[in-house]
Every structure is written in structure tokens, then in C-alpha cells.
Amino acid sequence: MNSPLTLEKALIAVVCSAIVIYITRVSPFLIFRSNRQNKFISFIDKFTPSMIMAILVIYCFKDVNYTQAPYGIPYFICTILTAVLHLTTKNSLISILGTTVLYMILIHIF
């Protein structure tokens, strides 16, 4: 049988969580406190956003059925709109909201 959650157990869980969060927040500053730039960190800093975007695009298109109507047309239109909005406005919020609104319209049309 599971015992009920007591105040003592809840406080222990909160303190343990706070310690773990503090350690994960402080450790990068302690590990990389030197002023010289680490090559690995430079690589991660430079290429991670592009890699994450590529993974998200692949994930979004993985369940699209290209053999039946609408053949993924709403997805492609919204992907193109996202790129255009972001390149023209440089504003992520406008890119996301504009594309979401268009997607909602297109899924009702197709």
C-alpha cells in the first residue's frame, strides 16, 4: 500500500528538487568560467539552433499522407509562410502566430 504524502515527505521532495535545479543552473558557470572559448561549446552554439529546427521540420512532416488529398499542401504552404514571415519580420512571434492562423484556415478548407 502507498502511504499518504506527509508534510515532511513533501518538504524533502521540494528541497531535493531545489538543490538539483540549483546545481544544474550553476554548473555551466563553474565548468566554463575561463574566458577562452571552448571549441566544442562554439560548435554547439553555432549549429544547435539549425539542428533543432531541422528535427522539428522532419517531425512535423512525418505523418503527412502524400498519397491522398490534400497531399500535404497545407503543411508545405505553412512551412513556406513561416520562412517568409521570419525572414521578412525577424519576429518569431509573428512567424508562429501567422502560420498557426493560416494552418487552422487551411485544414478547414482542404
mmCIF file of N, CA and C in Angstrom:
data_model
loop_
_atom_site.group_PDB
_atom_site.id
_atom_site.type_symbol
_atom_site.label_atom_id
_atom_site.label_comp_id
_atom_site.label_asym_id
_atom_site.label_seq_id
_atom_site.Cartn_x
_atom_site.Cartn_y
_atom_site.Cartn_z
ATOM 1 N N MET A 1 0.833 -1.191 0.000
ATOM 2 C CA MET A 1 0.000 0.000 0.000
ATOM 3 C C MET A 1 0.873 1.247 0.000
ATOM 4 N N ASN A 2 0.389 2.250 -0.671
ATOM 5 C CA ASN A 2 1.086 3.527 -0.670
ATOM 6 C C ASN A 2 0.703 4.319 0.564
ATOM 7 N N SER A 3 1.711 4.876 1.197
ATOM 8 C CA SER A 3 1.421 5.716 2.352
ATOM 9 C C SER A 3 1.082 7.123 1.860
ATOM 10 N N PRO A 4 0.280 7.833 2.607
ATOM 11 C CA PRO A 4 -0.104 9.179 2.178
ATOM 12 C C PRO A 4 1.102 10.123 2.213
ATOM 13 N N LEU A 5 1.004 11.155 1.402
ATOM 14 C CA LEU A 5 2.066 12.153 1.348
ATOM 15 C C LEU A 5 1.956 13.054 2.564
ATOM 16 N N THR A 6 2.990 13.018 3.379
ATOM 17 C CA THR A 6 3.001 13.856 4.571
ATOM 18 C C THR A 6 3.721 15.162 4.260
ATOM 19 N N LEU A 7 3.581 16.100 5.165
ATOM 20 C CA LEU A 7 4.256 17.382 5.001
ATOM 21 C C LEU A 7 5.766 17.198 4.973
ATOM 22 N N GLU A 8 6.259 16.304 5.784
ATOM 23 C CA GLU A 8 7.704 16.044 5.842
ATOM 24 C C GLU A 8 8.219 15.502 4.498
ATOM 25 N N LYS A 9 7.501 14.547 3.926
ATOM 26 C CA LYS A 9 7.913 13.993 2.635
ATOM 27 C C LYS A 9 7.833 15.032 1.535
ATOM 28 N N ALA A 10 6.811 15.869 1.567
ATOM 29 C CA ALA A 10 6.674 16.921 0.563
ATOM 30 C C ALA A 10 7.810 17.922 0.674
ATOM 31 N N LEU A 11 8.171 18.307 1.877
ATOM 32 C CA LEU A 11 9.274 19.251 2.063
ATOM 33 C C LEU A 11 10.603 18.654 1.615
ATOM 34 N N ILE A 12 10.824 17.391 1.883
ATOM 35 C CA ILE A 12 12.048 16.721 1.433
ATOM 36 C C ILE A 12 12.104 16.722 -0.092
ATOM 37 N N ALA A 13 10.981 16.438 -0.738
ATOM 38 C CA ALA A 13 10.940 16.433 -2.202
ATOM 39 C C ALA A 13 11.219 17.828 -2.759
ATOM 40 N N VAL A 14 10.655 18.849 -2.146
ATOM 41 C CA VAL A 14 10.871 20.216 -2.613
ATOM 42 C C VAL A 14 12.330 20.628 -2.433
ATOM 43 N N VAL A 15 12.917 20.308 -1.299
ATOM 44 C CA VAL A 15 14.319 20.665 -1.043
ATOM 45 C C VAL A 15 15.243 19.921 -2.007
ATOM 46 N N CYS A 16 14.993 18.642 -2.235
ATOM 47 C CA CYS A 16 15.819 17.874 -3.183
ATOM 48 C C CYS A 16 15.699 18.453 -4.592
ATOM 49 N N SER A 17 14.497 18.793 -5.005
ATOM 50 C CA SER A 17 14.297 19.387 -6.322
ATOM 51 C C SER A 17 15.011 20.728 -6.435
ATOM 52 N N ALA A 18 14.931 21.540 -5.391
ATOM 53 C CA ALA A 18 15.590 22.847 -5.412
ATOM 54 C C ALA A 18 17.106 22.689 -5.514
ATOM 55 N N ILE A 19 17.667 21.733 -4.808
ATOM 56 C CA ILE A 19 19.117 21.502 -4.861
ATOM 57 C C ILE A 19 19.536 21.053 -6.255
ATOM 58 N N VAL A 20 18.797 20.128 -6.831
ATOM 59 C CA VAL A 20 19.138 19.632 -8.172
ATOM 60 C C VAL A 20 19.019 20.756 -9.200
ATOM 61 N N ILE A 21 17.976 21.547 -9.127
ATOM 62 C CA ILE A 21 17.816 22.659 -10.067
ATOM 63 C C ILE A 21 18.939 23.669 -9.895
ATOM 64 N N TYR A 22 19.299 23.978 -8.663
ATOM 65 C CA TYR A 22 20.389 24.927 -8.415
ATOM 66 C C TYR A 22 21.706 24.415 -8.995
ATOM 67 N N ILE A 23 21.980 23.147 -8.789
ATOM 68 C CA ILE A 23 23.228 22.562 -9.310
ATOM 69 C C ILE A 23 23.248 22.604 -10.829
ATOM 70 N N THR A 24 22.133 22.270 -11.467
ATOM 71 C CA THR A 24 22.121 22.298 -12.934
ATOM 72 C C THR A 24 22.207 23.712 -13.484
ATOM 73 N N ARG A 25 21.744 24.693 -12.746
ATOM 74 C CA ARG A 25 21.836 26.086 -13.200
ATOM 75 C C ARG A 25 23.232 26.667 -12.986
ATOM 76 N N VAL A 26 23.899 26.281 -11.912
ATOM 77 C CA VAL A 26 25.201 26.857 -11.568
ATOM 78 C C VAL A 26 26.357 26.126 -12.259
ATOM 79 N N SER A 27 26.200 24.839 -12.511
ATOM 80 C CA SER A 27 27.327 24.046 -13.023
ATOM 81 C C SER A 27 27.922 24.559 -14.332
ATOM 82 N N PRO A 28 27.155 25.023 -15.315
ATOM 83 C CA PRO A 28 27.810 25.542 -16.523
ATOM 84 C C PRO A 28 28.730 26.730 -16.247
ATOM 85 N N PHE A 29 28.338 27.581 -15.315
ATOM 86 C CA PHE A 29 29.166 28.731 -14.984
ATOM 87 C C PHE A 29 30.448 28.308 -14.267
ATOM 88 N N LEU A 30 30.363 27.256 -13.484
ATOM 89 C CA LEU A 30 31.556 26.765 -12.795
ATOM 90 C C LEU A 30 32.484 26.009 -13.741
ATOM 91 N N ILE A 31 31.908 25.244 -14.644
ATOM 92 C CA ILE A 31 32.714 24.447 -15.566
ATOM 93 C C ILE A 31 33.384 25.317 -16.615
ATOM 94 N N PHE A 32 32.663 26.293 -17.133
ATOM 95 C CA PHE A 32 33.173 27.107 -18.245
ATOM 96 C C PHE A 32 33.473 28.540 -17.810
ATOM 97 N N ARG A 33 34.063 28.711 -16.649
ATOM 98 C CA ARG A 33 34.303 30.064 -16.158
ATOM 99 C C ARG A 33 35.526 30.730 -16.772
ATOM 100 N N SER A 34 36.377 29.996 -17.453
ATOM 101 C CA SER A 34 37.527 30.632 -18.091
ATOM 102 C C SER A 34 37.063 31.494 -19.259
ATOM 103 N N ASN A 35 37.845 32.493 -19.591
ATOM 104 C CA ASN A 35 37.458 33.426 -20.649
ATOM 105 C C ASN A 35 37.694 32.876 -22.044
ATOM 106 N N ARG A 36 38.546 31.882 -22.191
ATOM 107 C CA ARG A 36 38.802 31.350 -23.529
ATOM 108 C C ARG A 36 37.614 30.516 -23.986
ATOM 109 N N GLN A 37 37.363 30.588 -25.269
ATOM 110 C CA GLN A 37 36.206 29.914 -25.851
ATOM 111 C C GLN A 37 36.546 28.454 -26.155
ATOM 112 N N ASN A 38 35.758 27.550 -25.658
ATOM 113 C CA ASN A 38 35.916 26.128 -25.901
ATOM 114 C C ASN A 38 35.404 25.816 -27.306
ATOM 115 N N LYS A 39 36.140 25.011 -28.082
ATOM 116 C CA LYS A 39 35.744 24.696 -29.458
ATOM 117 C C LYS A 39 34.424 23.931 -29.506
ATOM 118 N N PHE A 40 34.244 23.020 -28.572
ATOM 119 C CA PHE A 40 33.013 22.234 -28.535
ATOM 120 C C PHE A 40 31.809 23.134 -28.250
ATOM 121 N N ILE A 41 31.956 24.029 -27.308
ATOM 122 C CA ILE A 41 30.859 24.949 -26.970
ATOM 123 C C ILE A 41 30.576 25.877 -28.147
ATOM 124 N N SER A 42 31.598 26.305 -28.849
ATOM 125 C CA SER A 42 31.406 27.147 -30.030
ATOM 126 C C SER A 42 30.619 26.398 -31.100
ATOM 127 N N PHE A 43 30.937 25.114 -31.282
ATOM 128 C CA PHE A 43 30.213 24.287 -32.249
ATOM 129 C C PHE A 43 28.743 24.176 -31.858
ATOM 130 N N ILE A 44 28.491 23.875 -30.597
ATOM 131 C CA ILE A 44 27.115 23.740 -30.116
ATOM 132 C C ILE A 44 26.364 25.060 -30.282
ATOM 133 N N ASP A 45 27.023 26.150 -29.930
ATOM 134 C CA ASP A 45 26.397 27.460 -30.025
ATOM 135 C C ASP A 45 26.049 27.813 -31.471
ATOM 136 N N LYS A 46 26.889 27.409 -32.379
ATOM 137 C CA LYS A 46 26.699 27.772 -33.783
ATOM 138 C C LYS A 46 25.657 26.897 -34.489
ATOM 139 N N PHE A 47 25.653 25.603 -34.233
ATOM 140 C CA PHE A 47 24.854 24.680 -35.040
ATOM 141 C C PHE A 47 23.608 24.113 -34.360
ATOM 142 N N THR A 48 23.468 24.216 -33.071
ATOM 143 C CA THR A 48 22.322 23.616 -32.400
ATOM 144 C C THR A 48 20.982 24.195 -32.851
ATOM 145 N N PRO A 49 20.825 25.508 -32.971
ATOM 146 C CA PRO A 49 19.510 26.006 -33.422
ATOM 147 C C PRO A 49 19.096 25.441 -34.785
ATOM 148 N N SER A 50 20.029 25.347 -35.717
ATOM 149 C CA SER A 50 19.702 24.790 -37.037
ATOM 150 C C SER A 50 19.345 23.310 -36.939
ATOM 151 N N MET A 51 20.079 22.570 -36.117
ATOM 152 C CA MET A 51 19.787 21.147 -35.961
ATOM 153 C C MET A 51 18.408 20.935 -35.333
ATOM 154 N N ILE A 52 18.059 21.740 -34.354
ATOM 155 C CA ILE A 52 16.756 21.613 -33.711
ATOM 156 C C ILE A 52 15.643 21.943 -34.695
ATOM 157 N N MET A 53 15.822 22.990 -35.492
ATOM 158 C CA MET A 53 14.814 23.335 -36.489
ATOM 159 C C MET A 53 14.645 22.216 -37.518
ATOM 160 N N ALA A 54 15.743 21.623 -37.955
ATOM 161 C CA ALA A 54 15.651 20.517 -38.914
ATOM 162 C C ALA A 54 14.892 19.336 -38.311
ATOM 163 N N ILE A 55 15.155 19.023 -37.062
ATOM 164 C CA ILE A 55 14.455 17.924 -36.395
ATOM 165 C C ILE A 55 12.966 18.237 -36.279
ATOM 166 N N LEU A 56 12.625 19.482 -35.940
ATOM 167 C CA LEU A 56 11.217 19.858 -35.826
ATOM 168 C C LEU A 56 10.494 19.783 -37.168
ATOM 169 N N VAL A 57 11.153 20.192 -38.242
ATOM 170 C CA VAL A 57 10.534 20.116 -39.567
ATOM 171 C C VAL A 57 10.295 18.659 -39.950
ATOM 172 N N ILE A 58 11.274 17.815 -39.726
ATOM 173 C CA ILE A 58 11.116 16.386 -40.021
ATOM 174 C C ILE A 58 9.981 15.805 -39.183
ATOM 175 N N TYR A 59 9.926 16.162 -37.916
ATOM 176 C CA TYR A 59 8.869 15.666 -37.038
ATOM 177 C C TYR A 59 7.496 16.114 -37.527
ATOM 178 N N CYS A 60 7.380 17.357 -37.978
ATOM 179 C CA CYS A 60 6.088 17.869 -38.443
ATOM 180 C C CYS A 60 5.614 17.171 -39.713
ATOM 181 N N PHE A 61 6.530 16.759 -40.560
ATOM 182 C CA PHE A 61 6.157 16.145 -41.831
ATOM 183 C C PHE A 61 6.105 14.618 -41.779
ATOM 184 N N LYS A 62 6.379 14.012 -40.640
ATOM 185 C CA LYS A 62 6.477 12.552 -40.587
ATOM 186 C C LYS A 62 5.146 11.838 -40.788
ATOM 187 N N ASP A 63 4.050 12.443 -40.395
ATOM 188 C CA ASP A 63 2.748 11.782 -40.502
ATOM 189 C C ASP A 63 1.897 12.280 -41.667
ATOM 190 N N VAL A 64 2.486 13.068 -42.540
ATOM 191 C CA VAL A 64 1.730 13.600 -43.677
ATOM 192 C C VAL A 64 1.523 12.482 -44.705
ATOM 193 N N ASN A 65 0.291 12.334 -45.171
ATOM 194 C CA ASN A 65 -0.015 11.341 -46.188
ATOM 195 C C ASN A 65 0.096 12.014 -47.559
ATOM 196 N N TYR A 66 1.151 11.670 -48.278
ATOM 197 C CA TYR A 66 1.413 12.301 -49.574
ATOM 198 C C TYR A 66 0.682 11.597 -50.726
ATOM 199 N N THR A 67 -0.015 10.512 -50.436
ATOM 200 C CA THR A 67 -0.690 9.756 -51.490
ATOM 201 C C THR A 67 -2.179 10.073 -51.599
ATOM 202 N N GLN A 68 -2.715 10.806 -50.624
ATOM 203 C CA GLN A 68 -4.127 11.164 -50.650
ATOM 204 C C GLN A 68 -4.269 12.676 -50.515
ATOM 205 N N ALA A 69 -5.351 13.183 -51.085
ATOM 206 C CA ALA A 69 -5.612 14.627 -50.994
ATOM 207 C C ALA A 69 -5.698 15.022 -49.529
ATOM 208 N N PRO A 70 -5.183 16.127 -49.166
ATOM 209 C CA PRO A 70 -4.624 17.240 -49.921
ATOM 210 C C PRO A 70 -3.113 17.136 -50.154
ATOM 211 N N TYR A 71 -2.543 15.955 -50.041
ATOM 212 C CA TYR A 71 -1.143 15.683 -50.396
ATOM 213 C C TYR A 71 -0.135 16.522 -49.604
ATOM 214 N N GLY A 72 -0.502 16.960 -48.431
ATOM 215 C CA GLY A 72 0.412 17.739 -47.602
ATOM 216 C C GLY A 72 0.517 19.201 -47.989
ATOM 217 N N ILE A 73 -0.387 19.646 -48.850
ATOM 218 C CA ILE A 73 -0.331 21.036 -49.330
ATOM 219 C C ILE A 73 -0.422 22.048 -48.184
ATOM 220 N N PRO A 74 -1.330 21.894 -47.215
ATOM 221 C CA PRO A 74 -1.361 22.876 -46.114
ATOM 222 C C PRO A 74 -0.029 22.946 -45.351
ATOM 223 N N TYR A 75 0.632 21.800 -45.177
ATOM 224 C CA TYR A 75 1.900 21.775 -44.456
ATOM 225 C C TYR A 75 2.979 22.539 -45.221
ATOM 226 N N PHE A 76 3.037 22.304 -46.525
ATOM 227 C CA PHE A 76 4.055 22.981 -47.337
ATOM 228 C C PHE A 76 3.802 24.485 -47.414
ATOM 229 N N ILE A 77 2.541 24.878 -47.568
ATOM 230 C CA ILE A 77 2.208 26.300 -47.621
ATOM 231 C C ILE A 77 2.596 26.980 -46.304
ATOM 232 N N CYS A 78 2.276 26.354 -45.195
ATOM 233 C CA CYS A 78 2.589 26.944 -43.897
ATOM 234 C C CYS A 78 4.088 26.963 -43.623
ATOM 235 N N THR A 79 4.804 25.955 -44.087
ATOM 236 C CA THR A 79 6.256 25.953 -43.918
ATOM 237 C C THR A 79 6.887 27.096 -44.700
ATOM 238 N N ILE A 80 6.423 27.296 -45.911
ATOM 239 C CA ILE A 80 6.941 28.395 -46.732
ATOM 240 C C ILE A 80 6.584 29.740 -46.092
ATOM 241 N N LEU A 81 5.340 29.867 -45.607
ATOM 242 C CA LEU A 81 4.925 31.114 -44.956
ATOM 243 C C LEU A 81 5.770 31.386 -43.710
ATOM 244 N N THR A 82 6.060 30.365 -42.939
ATOM 245 C CA THR A 82 6.893 30.550 -41.748
ATOM 246 C C THR A 82 8.253 31.117 -42.127
ATOM 247 N N ALA A 83 8.871 30.539 -43.140
ATOM 248 C CA ALA A 83 10.184 31.017 -43.571
ATOM 249 C C ALA A 83 10.103 32.453 -44.075
ATOM 250 N N VAL A 84 9.090 32.754 -44.881
ATOM 251 C CA VAL A 84 8.957 34.109 -45.431
ATOM 252 C C VAL A 84 8.701 35.127 -44.329
ATOM 253 N N LEU A 85 7.776 34.813 -43.433
ATOM 254 C CA LEU A 85 7.483 35.746 -42.339
ATOM 255 C C LEU A 85 8.700 35.975 -41.458
ATOM 256 N N HIS A 86 9.420 34.910 -41.172
ATOM 257 C CA HIS A 86 10.577 35.073 -40.287
ATOM 258 C C HIS A 86 11.700 35.845 -40.981
ATOM 259 N N LEU A 87 11.907 35.593 -42.253
ATOM 260 C CA LEU A 87 12.968 36.311 -42.964
ATOM 261 C C LEU A 87 12.615 37.783 -43.169
ATOM 262 N N THR A 88 11.341 38.085 -43.319
ATOM 263 C CA THR A 88 10.963 39.488 -43.552
ATOM 264 C C THR A 88 10.793 40.277 -42.258
ATOM 265 N N THR A 89 10.212 39.659 -41.220
ATOM 266 C CA THR A 89 9.944 40.404 -39.986
ATOM 267 C C THR A 89 10.994 40.194 -38.906
ATOM 268 N N LYS A 90 11.732 39.084 -38.960
ATOM 269 C CA LYS A 90 12.703 38.720 -37.913
ATOM 270 C C LYS A 90 12.036 38.641 -36.534
ATOM 271 N N ASN A 91 10.756 38.285 -36.529
ATOM 272 C CA ASN A 91 9.994 38.207 -35.293
ATOM 273 C C ASN A 91 9.380 36.814 -35.193
ATOM 274 N N SER A 92 9.835 36.044 -34.230
ATOM 275 C CA SER A 92 9.360 34.660 -34.081
ATOM 276 C C SER A 92 7.879 34.603 -33.757
ATOM 277 N N LEU A 93 7.411 35.528 -32.942
ATOM 278 C CA LEU A 93 6.001 35.511 -32.554
ATOM 279 C C LEU A 93 5.089 35.717 -33.763
ATOM 280 N N ILE A 94 5.439 36.647 -34.621
ATOM 281 C CA ILE A 94 4.645 36.873 -35.838
ATOM 282 C C ILE A 94 4.699 35.636 -36.733
ATOM 283 N N SER A 95 5.869 35.037 -36.857
ATOM 284 C CA SER A 95 6.005 33.834 -37.686
ATOM 285 C C SER A 95 5.129 32.703 -37.169
ATOM 286 N N ILE A 96 5.159 32.485 -35.876
ATOM 287 C CA ILE A 96 4.395 31.385 -35.284
ATOM 288 C C ILE A 96 2.897 31.655 -35.358
ATOM 289 N N LEU A 97 2.487 32.845 -34.947
ATOM 290 C CA LEU A 97 1.051 33.154 -34.941
ATOM 291 C C LEU A 97 0.471 33.221 -36.349
ATOM 292 N N GLY A 98 1.186 33.858 -37.264
ATOM 293 C CA GLY A 98 0.695 33.947 -38.640
ATOM 294 C C GLY A 98 0.534 32.588 -39.280
ATOM 295 N N THR A 99 1.506 31.737 -39.068
ATOM 296 C CA THR A 99 1.444 30.405 -39.644
ATOM 297 C C THR A 99 0.363 29.556 -38.981
ATOM 298 N N THR A 100 0.194 29.697 -37.685
ATOM 299 C CA THR A 100 -0.841 28.935 -36.985
ATOM 300 C C THR A 100 -2.227 29.316 -37.483
ATOM 301 N N VAL A 101 -2.460 30.607 -37.641
ATOM 302 C CA VAL A 101 -3.767 31.063 -38.147
ATOM 303 C C VAL A 101 -4.006 30.517 -39.553
ATOM 304 N N LEU A 102 -2.999 30.635 -40.421
ATOM 305 C CA LEU A 102 -3.161 30.118 -41.786
ATOM 306 C C LEU A 102 -3.384 28.603 -41.777
ATOM 307 N N TYR A 103 -2.674 27.885 -40.950
ATOM 308 C CA TYR A 103 -2.849 26.424 -40.870
ATOM 309 C C TYR A 103 -4.262 26.058 -40.452
ATOM 310 N N MET A 104 -4.785 26.758 -39.463
ATOM 311 C CA MET A 104 -6.155 26.480 -38.995
ATOM 312 C C MET A 104 -7.160 26.741 -40.126
ATOM 313 N N ILE A 105 -6.934 27.779 -40.892
ATOM 314 C CA ILE A 105 -7.821 28.061 -42.042
ATOM 315 C C ILE A 105 -7.685 26.981 -43.096
ATOM 316 N N LEU A 106 -6.450 26.594 -43.421
ATOM 317 C CA LEU A 106 -6.222 25.618 -44.490
ATOM 318 C C LEU A 106 -6.756 24.231 -44.151
ATOM 319 N N ILE A 107 -6.668 23.806 -42.896
ATOM 320 C CA ILE A 107 -7.166 22.468 -42.577
ATOM 321 C C ILE A 107 -8.681 22.401 -42.671
ATOM 322 N N HIS A 108 -9.356 23.553 -42.555
ATOM 323 C CA HIS A 108 -10.810 23.563 -42.746
ATOM 324 C C HIS A 108 -11.192 23.651 -44.205
ATOM 325 N N ILE A 109 -10.310 24.211 -45.021
ATOM 326 C CA ILE A 109 -10.577 24.312 -46.461
ATOM 327 C C ILE A 109 -10.305 22.975 -47.149
ATOM 328 N N PHE A 110 -9.171 22.357 -46.839
ATOM 329 C CA PHE A 110 -8.782 21.113 -47.512
ATOM 330 C C PHE A 110 -9.436 19.963 -46.819
#
